[in-house]
Amino acid sequence: MSKVWDMAGYWFSLHHLLQEISEPDSEPNNMKKIAIFTSGGDSPGMNACVRAAVRAAVYYNIEIYGIRRGYTGMIKGDIVMLDSKAVSNTVQRGGTILKSARSEEFRTPEGRKKAYEQLTALGIEGLIAIGGNGTFTGSDIFYNEYGIPTVGAPGTIDNDLYGTDYTIGFDTAVNTALDAIDKIRDTADSHDRIFFIEVMGRDSGYIAIQSGIGGGAELVMVPETNSSIEEVIETLKGGWNRLKTSSIIVVAEGEDEGGAIAVSNRVKKHVPYADIRVTTLGHIQRGGSPSAYDRILSSRLGVAAVEGLMQGRKNVMAGIINNEVVYTPFKETITLKKPIHPDLIRLVNILSV
Ligand code: F6P
């Protein structure tokens, strides 16, 4: 529990930092050519963000190029010019029209040199990176080596980035998980079964906690708290004592006790009479048409990324905190941890009584 309360400090320090980090660190510039790419795991809303950035660039008379497959395309020079029409009919589409990849070559100085040469050959003056932690780590290194200003937009279903309340795709992923949990609950109830449902999130429990609360889970296991197998068994026994015949336990893939299969196997040994099943939701959480929330978030951040570059911002991520656009240095987004609000963790316990 103490781990949870330690996290409360985050909200105060974040609030304190807002003023400091929202000021541009140089004069507005007259950028005329920029490029945009999506990188790392795709997320619903990436297209809406690309579309917004392209339309904003056109609006401000800036030429904009699309780099395909993230850093891989940057190294290979797989770069195409975009216009307003190129992004028509994309706001509602899942995935990324620019495609995505995780590039090993960009991790090497030689790879980054090739990327720089490709960009300078086209006269690219600024970059917009849509991705997560790995993407911004690459951007930070690249900026420090070659100085091309980059503004990021947080594109990941994991919602694990410091500097924004929500990341692009998180809301849709939670809704996808919820839809699946509702369906599983129907069959769990019919057969008096216990289901362990594993959701994505890498090292973060955001998808788990929100889909667990929304889906009425009896317990949610996330890496941010100290869950234990004993706690799972106690919760199940408590439910049986209250004549609950079925239960849903949501397990974040990054949970310290292991994923849903590992946890369920250990629990089974202690309650062999329970009828237990496991479902891993997997990549369905990454696809699908973005929710209304994600489309609007993505649109705001796409425009904010272009405007950030125009204002002379560099090496920062555009995010939204308390409904305001905020720019946070990549260094902070990649090193600082965004904890789950303690209230959400409390809610699970209260609501499953
Ligand atoms: O970061 C997004 C994410 O979907 C994580 O939740 C998950 O751990 C990972 O990517 C899966 O990566 P891949 O698609 O490469 O298997």
GROMACS .gro file of C-alpha atoms and ligand atoms in nm:
model
  369
    1MET     CA    1   0.000   0.000   0.000
    2SER     CA    2   0.281   0.241   0.083
    3LYS     CA    3   0.399   0.212  -0.278
    4VAL     CA    4   0.060   0.345  -0.384
    5TRP     CA    5   0.070   0.643  -0.152
    6ASP     CA    6   0.423   0.731  -0.258
    7MET     CA    7   0.278   0.786  -0.603
    8ALA     CA    8   0.056   1.068  -0.480
    9GLY     CA    9   0.366   1.290  -0.483
   10TYR     CA   10   0.367   1.263  -0.862
   11TRP     CA   11   0.050   1.468  -0.899
   12PHE     CA   12   0.194   1.753  -0.696
   13SER     CA   13   0.532   1.757  -0.868
   14LEU     CA   14   0.367   1.731  -1.209
   15HIS     CA   15   0.146   2.029  -1.134
   16HIS     CA   16   0.450   2.220  -1.013
   17LEU     CA   17   0.642   2.144  -1.331
   18LEU     CA   18   0.371   2.256  -1.573
   19GLN     CA   19   0.464   2.624  -1.580
   20GLU     CA   20   0.830   2.544  -1.622
   21ILE     CA   21   0.797   2.300  -1.910
   22SER     CA   22   0.535   2.472  -2.119
   23GLU     CA   23   0.761   2.759  -2.232
   24PRO     CA   24   0.943   2.724  -2.567
   25ASP     CA   25   1.321   2.729  -2.530
   26SER     CA   26   1.389   2.933  -2.843
   27GLU     CA   27   1.234   3.187  -3.078
   28PRO     CA   28   0.960   3.099  -3.327
   29ASN     CA   29   1.112   2.992  -3.657
   30ASN     CA   30   1.018   2.987  -4.019
   31MET     CA   31   1.026   2.613  -4.078
   32LYS     CA   32   0.923   2.521  -4.430
   33LYS     CA   33   0.978   2.144  -4.452
   34ILE     CA   34   0.898   1.887  -4.190
   35ALA     CA   35   0.845   1.509  -4.177
   36ILE     CA   36   0.624   1.283  -3.970
   37PHE     CA   37   0.650   0.915  -3.875
   38THR     CA   38   0.490   0.652  -3.654
   39SER     CA   39   0.709   0.412  -3.463
   40GLY     CA   40   0.692   0.125  -3.212
   41GLY     CA   41   0.365  -0.055  -3.139
   42ASP     CA   42   0.078   0.093  -3.338
   43SER     CA   43  -0.225   0.237  -3.160
   44PRO     CA   44  -0.575   0.343  -3.266
   45GLY     CA   45  -0.571   0.715  -3.337
   46MET     CA   46  -0.225   0.731  -3.493
   47ASN     CA   47  -0.389   0.800  -3.830
   48ALA     CA   48  -0.603   1.077  -3.683
   49CYS     CA   49  -0.284   1.231  -3.543
   50VAL     CA   50  -0.099   1.207  -3.877
   51ARG     CA   51  -0.402   1.357  -4.051
   52ALA     CA   52  -0.419   1.647  -3.806
   53ALA     CA   53  -0.047   1.721  -3.842
   54VAL     CA   54  -0.067   1.709  -4.222
   55ARG     CA   55  -0.370   1.935  -4.231
   56ALA     CA   56  -0.207   2.177  -3.983
   57ALA     CA   57   0.109   2.186  -4.195
   58VAL     CA   58  -0.095   2.261  -4.508
   59TYR     CA   59  -0.285   2.530  -4.313
   60TYR     CA   60   0.044   2.697  -4.212
   61ASN     CA   61   0.205   2.657  -4.558
   62ILE     CA   62   0.463   2.403  -4.446
   63GLU     CA   63   0.564   2.112  -4.671
   64ILE     CA   64   0.517   1.783  -4.491
   65TYR     CA   65   0.664   1.440  -4.571
   66GLY     CA   66   0.563   1.099  -4.439
   67ILE     CA   67   0.839   0.859  -4.337
   68ARG     CA   68   0.730   0.496  -4.372
   69ARG     CA   69   0.802   0.232  -4.106
   70GLY     CA   70   0.946   0.477  -3.854
   71TYR     CA   71   1.323   0.488  -3.814
   72THR     CA   72   1.361   0.202  -4.062
   73GLY     CA   73   1.218   0.421  -4.339
   74MET     CA   74   1.423   0.718  -4.221
   75ILE     CA   75   1.741   0.517  -4.270
   76LYS     CA   76   1.630   0.383  -4.608
   77GLY     CA   77   1.490   0.713  -4.732
   78ASP     CA   78   1.140   0.568  -4.766
   79ILE     CA   79   0.990   0.915  -4.750
   80VAL     CA   80   0.690   1.051  -4.944
   81MET     CA   81   0.537   1.394  -4.974
   82LEU     CA   82   0.194   1.426  -4.814
   83ASP     CA   83  -0.090   1.662  -4.885
   84SER     CA   84  -0.437   1.716  -4.750
   85LYS     CA   85  -0.587   1.452  -4.980
   86ALA     CA   86  -0.333   1.187  -4.877
   87VAL     CA   87  -0.491   1.174  -4.534
   88SER     CA   88  -0.856   1.178  -4.642
   89ASN     CA   89  -1.072   0.903  -4.501
   90THR     CA   90  -0.819   0.812  -4.231
   91VAL     CA   91  -0.952   0.972  -3.912
   92GLN     CA   92  -1.160   0.661  -3.834
   93ARG     CA   93  -0.904   0.398  -3.936
   94GLY     CA   94  -0.705   0.188  -3.690
   95GLY     CA   95  -0.339   0.096  -3.745
   96THR     CA   96  -0.110   0.346  -3.914
   97ILE     CA   97  -0.110   0.438  -4.283
   98LEU     CA   98   0.260   0.526  -4.243
   99LYS     CA   99   0.326   0.176  -4.107
  100SER     CA  100   0.542   0.113  -3.805
  101ALA     CA  101   0.852  -0.078  -3.704
  102ARG     CA  102   1.101  -0.118  -3.423
  103SER     CA  103   1.441  -0.045  -3.579
  104GLU     CA  104   1.754  -0.214  -3.451
  105GLU     CA  105   1.974  -0.022  -3.698
  106PHE     CA  106   1.869   0.316  -3.559
  107ARG     CA  107   2.017   0.209  -3.226
  108THR     CA  108   2.361   0.226  -3.392
  109PRO     CA  109   2.552   0.550  -3.468
  110GLU     CA  110   2.591   0.431  -3.830
  111GLY     CA  111   2.215   0.388  -3.867
  112ARG     CA  112   2.144   0.734  -3.726
  113LYS     CA  113   2.406   0.888  -3.957
  114LYS     CA  114   2.231   0.734  -4.258
  115ALA     CA  115   1.897   0.868  -4.132
  116TYR     CA  116   2.042   1.217  -4.093
  117GLU     CA  117   2.181   1.207  -4.445
  118GLN     CA  118   1.842   1.104  -4.587
  119LEU     CA  119   1.667   1.389  -4.405
  120THR     CA  120   1.918   1.657  -4.501
  121ALA     CA  121   1.910   1.542  -4.866
  122LEU     CA  122   1.542   1.636  -4.865
  123GLY     CA  123   1.595   1.955  -4.664
  124ILE     CA  124   1.382   1.835  -4.370
  125GLU     CA  125   1.407   2.094  -4.089
  126GLY     CA  126   1.188   1.937  -3.823
  127LEU     CA  127   1.035   1.602  -3.725
  128ILE     CA  128   0.713   1.480  -3.569
  129ALA     CA  129   0.747   1.142  -3.398
  130ILE     CA  130   0.434   0.952  -3.295
  131GLY     CA  131   0.517   0.666  -3.063
  132GLY     CA  132   0.608   0.561  -2.713
  133ASN     CA  133   0.906   0.535  -2.486
  134GLY     CA  134   1.139   0.360  -2.731
  135THR     CA  135   1.055   0.608  -3.006
  136PHE     CA  136   1.131   0.910  -2.789
  137THR     CA  137   1.449   0.755  -2.656
  138GLY     CA  138   1.564   0.734  -3.020
  139SER     CA  139   1.449   1.092  -3.088
  140ASP     CA  140   1.635   1.224  -2.786
  141ILE     CA  141   1.963   1.061  -2.892
  142PHE     CA  142   1.914   1.173  -3.253
  143TYR     CA  143   1.842   1.534  -3.151
  144ASN     CA  144   2.151   1.545  -2.929
  145GLU     CA  145   2.368   1.411  -3.212
  146TYR     CA  146   2.229   1.602  -3.510
  147GLY     CA  147   2.010   1.881  -3.369
  148ILE     CA  148   1.704   1.832  -3.590
  149PRO     CA  149   1.414   1.966  -3.377
  150THR     CA  150   1.162   1.696  -3.296
  151VAL     CA  151   0.821   1.719  -3.132
  152GLY     CA  152   0.660   1.393  -3.025
  153ALA     CA  153   0.299   1.286  -2.987
  154PRO     CA  154   0.233   1.004  -2.738
  155GLY     CA  155   0.112   0.706  -2.944
  156THR     CA  156   0.081   0.388  -2.740
  157ILE     CA  157  -0.206   0.190  -2.595
  158ASP     CA  158  -0.008   0.150  -2.271
  159ASN     CA  159  -0.068   0.504  -2.134
  160ASP     CA  160   0.271   0.480  -1.968
  161LEU     CA  161   0.414   0.816  -2.074
  162TYR     CA  162   0.488   1.091  -1.828
  163GLY     CA  163   0.373   1.432  -1.955
  164THR     CA  164   0.021   1.349  -2.069
  165ASP     CA  165  -0.290   1.231  -1.890
  166TYR     CA  166  -0.370   0.990  -2.173
  167THR     CA  167  -0.185   0.851  -2.471
  168ILE     CA  168  -0.328   0.801  -2.820
  169GLY     CA  169  -0.503   0.463  -2.841
  170PHE     CA  170  -0.537   0.394  -2.471
  171ASP     CA  171  -0.908   0.476  -2.453
  172THR     CA  172  -0.985   0.255  -2.752
  173ALA     CA  173  -0.777  -0.032  -2.611
  174VAL     CA  174  -0.961  -0.012  -2.279
  175ASN     CA  175  -1.295  -0.020  -2.461
  176THR     CA  176  -1.184  -0.319  -2.665
  177ALA     CA  177  -1.075  -0.499  -2.349
  178LEU     CA  178  -1.405  -0.409  -2.181
  179ASP     CA  179  -1.605  -0.548  -2.468
  180ALA     CA  180  -1.413  -0.876  -2.437
  181ILE     CA  181  -1.450  -0.884  -2.057
  182ASP     CA  182  -1.828  -0.834  -2.086
  183LYS     CA  183  -1.849  -1.130  -2.322
  184ILE     CA  184  -1.631  -1.348  -2.102
  185ARG     CA  185  -1.846  -1.257  -1.802
  186ASP     CA  186  -2.153  -1.398  -1.980
  187THR     CA  187  -1.994  -1.739  -2.023
  188ALA     CA  188  -1.820  -1.727  -1.682
  189ASP     CA  189  -2.158  -1.671  -1.521
  190SER     CA  190  -2.330  -1.951  -1.715
  191HIS     CA  191  -2.067  -2.206  -1.610
  192ASP     CA  192  -1.982  -2.077  -1.259
  193ARG     CA  193  -1.621  -2.026  -1.365
  194ILE     CA  194  -1.328  -1.812  -1.265
  195PHE     CA  195  -1.157  -1.633  -1.551
  196PHE     CA  196  -0.809  -1.485  -1.545
  197ILE     CA  197  -0.793  -1.228  -1.825
  198GLU     CA  198  -0.457  -1.093  -1.932
  199VAL     CA  199  -0.442  -0.747  -2.085
  200MET     CA  200  -0.152  -0.560  -2.247
  201GLY     CA  201   0.036  -0.263  -2.107
  202ARG     CA  202   0.399  -0.373  -2.103
  203ASP     CA  203   0.524  -0.260  -1.757
  204SER     CA  204   0.217  -0.051  -1.686
  205GLY     CA  205  -0.115  -0.149  -1.531
  206TYR     CA  206  -0.328   0.131  -1.679
  207ILE     CA  207  -0.524  -0.086  -1.923
  208ALA     CA  208  -0.574  -0.347  -1.651
  209ILE     CA  209  -0.698  -0.109  -1.385
  210GLN     CA  210  -0.940   0.076  -1.610
  211SER     CA  211  -1.080  -0.230  -1.785
  212GLY     CA  212  -1.097  -0.406  -1.448
  213ILE     CA  213  -1.301  -0.128  -1.291
  214GLY     CA  214  -1.523  -0.087  -1.598
  215GLY     CA  215  -1.568  -0.463  -1.635
  216GLY     CA  216  -1.649  -0.524  -1.268
  217ALA     CA  217  -1.347  -0.743  -1.196
  218GLU     CA  218  -1.318  -0.898  -0.850
  219LEU     CA  219  -0.945  -0.829  -0.853
  220VAL     CA  220  -0.695  -0.648  -1.072
  221MET     CA  221  -0.327  -0.740  -1.062
  222VAL     CA  222  -0.094  -0.464  -1.177
  223PRO     CA  223   0.283  -0.413  -1.150
  224GLU     CA  224   0.228  -0.086  -0.959
  225THR     CA  225   0.096  -0.266  -0.649
  226ASN     CA  226   0.214  -0.560  -0.443
  227SER     CA  227  -0.041  -0.823  -0.545
  228SER     CA  228   0.013  -1.177  -0.420
  229ILE     CA  229  -0.122  -1.524  -0.492
  230GLU     CA  230  -0.251  -1.535  -0.131
  231GLU     CA  231  -0.456  -1.222  -0.201
  232VAL     CA  232  -0.611  -1.384  -0.509
  233ILE     CA  233  -0.705  -1.694  -0.310
  234GLU     CA  234  -0.851  -1.483  -0.026
  235THR     CA  235  -1.055  -1.279  -0.275
  236LEU     CA  236  -1.194  -1.593  -0.440
  237LYS     CA  237  -1.278  -1.754  -0.107
  238GLY     CA  238  -1.443  -1.431   0.010
  239GLY     CA  239  -1.655  -1.434  -0.305
  240TRP     CA  240  -1.765  -1.794  -0.250
  241ASN     CA  241  -1.859  -1.710   0.109
  242ARG     CA  242  -2.083  -1.439  -0.031
  243LEU     CA  243  -2.228  -1.695  -0.275
  244LYS     CA  244  -2.056  -1.549  -0.581
  245THR     CA  245  -2.035  -1.829  -0.834
  246SER     CA  246  -1.815  -1.667  -1.097
  247SER     CA  247  -1.528  -1.420  -1.087
  248ILE     CA  248  -1.317  -1.215  -1.322
  249ILE     CA  249  -0.955  -1.139  -1.238
  250VAL     CA  250  -0.776  -0.900  -1.470
  251VAL     CA  251  -0.400  -0.947  -1.485
  252ALA     CA  252  -0.167  -0.692  -1.644
  253GLU     CA  253   0.093  -0.860  -1.867
  254GLY     CA  254   0.370  -0.691  -1.666
  255GLU     CA  255   0.242  -0.812  -1.328
  256ASP     CA  256   0.532  -0.915  -1.100
  257GLU     CA  257   0.365  -1.246  -1.006
  258GLY     CA  258   0.358  -1.343  -1.375
  259GLY     CA  259   0.100  -1.328  -1.655
  260ALA     CA  260  -0.251  -1.477  -1.636
  261ILE     CA  261  -0.138  -1.833  -1.717
  262ALA     CA  262   0.135  -1.837  -1.450
  263VAL     CA  263  -0.091  -1.681  -1.187
  264SER     CA  264  -0.385  -1.913  -1.263
  265ASN     CA  265  -0.161  -2.222  -1.244
  266ARG     CA  266  -0.040  -2.124  -0.900
  267VAL     CA  267  -0.391  -2.041  -0.779
  268LYS     CA  268  -0.528  -2.372  -0.912
  269LYS     CA  269  -0.293  -2.568  -0.684
  270HIS     CA  270  -0.457  -2.409  -0.379
  271VAL     CA  271  -0.818  -2.433  -0.498
  272PRO     CA  272  -0.824  -2.750  -0.715
  273TYR     CA  273  -1.206  -2.764  -0.697
  274ALA     CA  274  -1.242  -2.426  -0.879
  275ASP     CA  275  -1.325  -2.428  -1.250
  276ILE     CA  276  -1.063  -2.191  -1.390
  277ARG     CA  277  -1.010  -2.061  -1.744
  278VAL     CA  278  -0.759  -1.814  -1.889
  279THR     CA  279  -0.797  -1.568  -2.177
  280THR     CA  280  -0.514  -1.355  -2.311
  281LEU     CA  281  -0.660  -1.065  -2.506
  282GLY     CA  282  -0.337  -0.987  -2.694
  283HIS     CA  283  -0.317  -0.776  -3.007
  284ILE     CA  284  -0.690  -0.723  -3.055
  285GLN     CA  285  -0.630  -0.440  -2.805
  286ARG     CA  286  -0.405  -0.267  -3.059
  287GLY     CA  287  -0.647  -0.262  -3.352
  288GLY     CA  288  -0.984  -0.118  -3.438
  289SER     CA  289  -1.139   0.216  -3.515
  290PRO     CA  290  -1.035   0.482  -3.259
  291SER     CA  291  -1.292   0.594  -3.004
  292ALA     CA  292  -1.430   0.949  -3.014
  293TYR     CA  293  -1.196   1.039  -2.727
  294ASP     CA  294  -0.891   0.908  -2.912
  295ARG     CA  295  -0.981   1.086  -3.236
  296ILE     CA  296  -1.008   1.419  -3.056
  297LEU     CA  297  -0.696   1.365  -2.848
  298SER     CA  298  -0.501   1.266  -3.161
  299SER     CA  299  -0.630   1.565  -3.356
  300ARG     CA  300  -0.530   1.808  -3.081
  301LEU     CA  301  -0.187   1.653  -3.047
  302GLY     CA  302  -0.121   1.643  -3.423
  303VAL     CA  303  -0.188   2.016  -3.449
  304ALA     CA  304   0.006   2.082  -3.126
  305ALA     CA  305   0.308   1.900  -3.270
  306VAL     CA  306   0.319   2.122  -3.580
  307GLU     CA  307   0.259   2.438  -3.376
  308GLY     CA  308   0.526   2.328  -3.130
  309LEU     CA  309   0.783   2.305  -3.410
  310MET     CA  310   0.676   2.647  -3.539
  311GLN     CA  311   0.720   2.794  -3.191
  312GLY     CA  312   1.079   2.670  -3.184
  313ARG     CA  313   1.024   2.377  -2.951
  314LYS     CA  314   1.260   2.084  -2.990
  315ASN     CA  315   1.314   1.751  -2.824
  316VAL     CA  316   0.978   1.759  -2.644
  317MET     CA  317   0.656   1.558  -2.638
  318ALA     CA  318   0.321   1.730  -2.679
  319GLY     CA  319   0.070   1.598  -2.428
  320ILE     CA  320  -0.255   1.700  -2.266
  321ILE     CA  321  -0.274   1.752  -1.892
  322ASN     CA  322  -0.593   1.882  -1.733
  323ASN     CA  323  -0.728   1.953  -2.081
  324GLU     CA  324  -0.435   2.185  -2.169
  325VAL     CA  325  -0.161   2.117  -2.422
  326VAL     CA  326   0.172   2.081  -2.245
  327TYR     CA  327   0.520   2.016  -2.389
  328THR     CA  328   0.749   1.798  -2.180
  329PRO     CA  329   1.118   1.730  -2.260
  330PHE     CA  330   1.175   1.378  -2.397
  331LYS     CA  331   1.426   1.325  -2.115
  332GLU     CA  332   1.141   1.350  -1.865
  333THR     CA  333   0.887   1.149  -2.062
  334ILE     CA  334   1.129   0.860  -2.092
  335THR     CA  335   1.277   0.864  -1.744
  336LEU     CA  336   0.992   0.968  -1.514
  337LYS     CA  337   0.723   0.719  -1.420
  338LYS     CA  338   0.355   0.800  -1.449
  339PRO     CA  339   0.189   0.613  -1.165
  340ILE     CA  340  -0.170   0.499  -1.153
  341HIS     CA  341  -0.383   0.735  -0.946
  342PRO     CA  342  -0.422   0.579  -0.599
  343ASP     CA  343  -0.799   0.634  -0.612
  344LEU     CA  344  -0.833   0.385  -0.897
  345ILE     CA  345  -0.656   0.118  -0.698
  346ARG     CA  346  -0.879   0.183  -0.397
  347LEU     CA  347  -1.188   0.164  -0.617
  348VAL     CA  348  -1.124  -0.195  -0.722
  349ASN     CA  349  -1.124  -0.308  -0.358
  350ILE     CA  350  -1.435  -0.109  -0.269
  351LEU     CA  351  -1.637  -0.212  -0.573
  352SER     CA  352  -1.570  -0.584  -0.550
  353VAL     CA  353  -1.718  -0.622  -0.200
  354F6P     O1  354   0.356  -0.097  -2.634
  354F6P     C1  355   0.241  -0.151  -2.689
  354F6P     C2  356   0.237  -0.300  -2.672
  354F6P     O2  357   0.119  -0.350  -2.730
  354F6P     C3  358   0.251  -0.350  -2.529
  354F6P     O3  359   0.131  -0.340  -2.457
  354F6P     C4  360   0.298  -0.491  -2.551
  354F6P     O4  361   0.373  -0.536  -2.441
  354F6P     C5  362   0.386  -0.479  -2.673
  354F6P     O5  363   0.348  -0.359  -2.739
  354F6P     C6  364   0.376  -0.594  -2.771
  354F6P     O6  365   0.468  -0.573  -2.871
  354F6P     P1  366   0.471  -0.655  -3.008
  354F6P     O7  367   0.356  -0.608  -3.092
  354F6P     O8  368   0.602  -0.620  -3.067
  354F6P     O9  369   0.455  -0.798  -2.972
   0.00000   0.00000   0.00000
